[in-house]
Amino acid sequence: MKIIRRSVAIVVAAAVAGVAGITGAAADSSQRSGPAQSPARSSSASAEKADRHWRHGKPAIAGAWEKAWNSKDPKRLAALFTGDGRYSDHALGQTFKGRDGVAQWATVTKQFVGNAKVKVNSAFADDGQVAISWTFSGHLAGAPKPFSVPAATILRMRGNKIVTNDDYYNRADVLSQSGLPADTVFN
């Protein structure tokens, strides 16, 4: 569990730092004046390219991922992936491959976690990868109480499709908040 907590802490810290860095870079570039020179033009071209994939301060894929998870249709999440995509939930040690596997994972999650909800808090993209800081909430089947835990996801992209999705959150926190013993097994 310490390794997972540390990984999540590192990813969340990177997400916060990345968002702060992107915000700072945007503020810095908005204060510049005068004609663009070649290094600035190259930087500007990169910013324009990145901007096409952003909506309301976060990568568009993060918003689409959140909406797909909160949808009742598991194929909506699967459609975000490449045909050979992979979804891994590291807290549970589960990996699903291909769009059918992703749809299966979404279906199983919705069956096992009542009122499952994903809330993206922040996200940033760099060099074909997207880091997402989010909150995972719901009510485990048979558990006396609901849960709400911080989570982090790293997406590796191919164009505008997800190739890999790696979720990190603390399973012990989910169980504890749900009123279940920490050694509860999911299989």
PDB file of N, CA and C in Angstrom, residues 23-35:
ATOM      1  N   THR A  23      -0.180  27.111 -16.426  1.00  0.00           N
ATOM      2  CA  THR A  23      -0.827  28.387 -16.142  1.00  0.00           C
ATOM      3  C   THR A  23       0.204  29.496 -16.136  1.00  0.00           C
ATOM      4  N   GLY A  24       1.340  29.243 -15.481  1.00  0.00           N
ATOM      5  CA  GLY A  24       2.404  30.249 -15.433  1.00  0.00           C
ATOM      6  C   GLY A  24       2.958  30.539 -16.813  1.00  0.00           C
ATOM      7  N   ALA A  25       3.152  29.520 -17.626  1.00  0.00           N
ATOM      8  CA  ALA A  25       3.670  29.715 -18.987  1.00  0.00           C
ATOM      9  C   ALA A  25       2.681  30.509 -19.814  1.00  0.00           C
ATOM     10  N   ALA A  26       1.408  30.225 -19.664  1.00  0.00           N
ATOM     11  CA  ALA A  26       0.389  30.955 -20.416  1.00  0.00           C
ATOM     12  C   ALA A  26       0.375  32.417 -19.987  1.00  0.00           C
ATOM     13  N   ALA A  27       0.484  32.672 -18.692  1.00  0.00           N
ATOM     14  CA  ALA A  27       0.500  34.047 -18.199  1.00  0.00           C
ATOM     15  C   ALA A  27       1.733  34.767 -18.705  1.00  0.00           C
ATOM     16  N   ASP A  28       2.886  34.078 -18.691  1.00  0.00           N
ATOM     17  CA  ASP A  28       4.122  34.670 -19.160  1.00  0.00           C
ATOM     18  C   ASP A  28       4.027  35.028 -20.636  1.00  0.00           C
ATOM     19  N   SER A  29       3.496  34.116 -21.454  1.00  0.00           N
ATOM     20  CA  SER A  29       3.418  34.378 -22.888  1.00  0.00           C
ATOM     21  C   SER A  29       2.404  35.465 -23.193  1.00  0.00           C
ATOM     22  N   SER A  30       1.364  35.641 -22.356  1.00  0.00           N
ATOM     23  CA  SER A  30       0.377  36.682 -22.615  1.00  0.00           C
ATOM     24  C   SER A  30       0.933  38.060 -22.293  1.00  0.00           C
ATOM     25  N   GLN A  31       2.026  38.125 -21.504  1.00  0.00           N
ATOM     26  CA  GLN A  31       2.620  39.407 -21.154  1.00  0.00           C
ATOM     27  C   GLN A  31       3.664  39.842 -22.170  1.00  0.00           C
ATOM     28  N   ARG A  32       4.081  38.986 -23.059  1.00  0.00           N
ATOM     29  CA  ARG A  32       5.076  39.330 -24.069  1.00  0.00           C
ATOM     30  C   ARG A  32       4.457  40.250 -25.108  1.00  0.00           C
ATOM     31  N   SER A  33       5.277  41.116 -25.638  1.00  0.00           N
ATOM     32  CA  SER A  33       4.799  41.966 -26.731  1.00  0.00           C
ATOM     33  C   SER A  33       5.893  42.071 -27.772  1.00  0.00           C
ATOM     34  N   GLY A  34       5.531  42.583 -28.931  1.00  0.00           N
ATOM     35  CA  GLY A  34       6.515  42.727 -29.995  1.00  0.00           C
ATOM     36  C   GLY A  34       6.449  41.559 -30.949  1.00  0.00           C
ATOM     37  N   PRO A  35       7.214  41.633 -32.043  1.00  0.00           N
ATOM     38  CA  PRO A  35       7.166  40.591 -33.059  1.00  0.00           C
ATOM     39  C   PRO A  35       7.746  39.282 -32.550  1.00  0.00           C
TER      40      PRO A  35
END
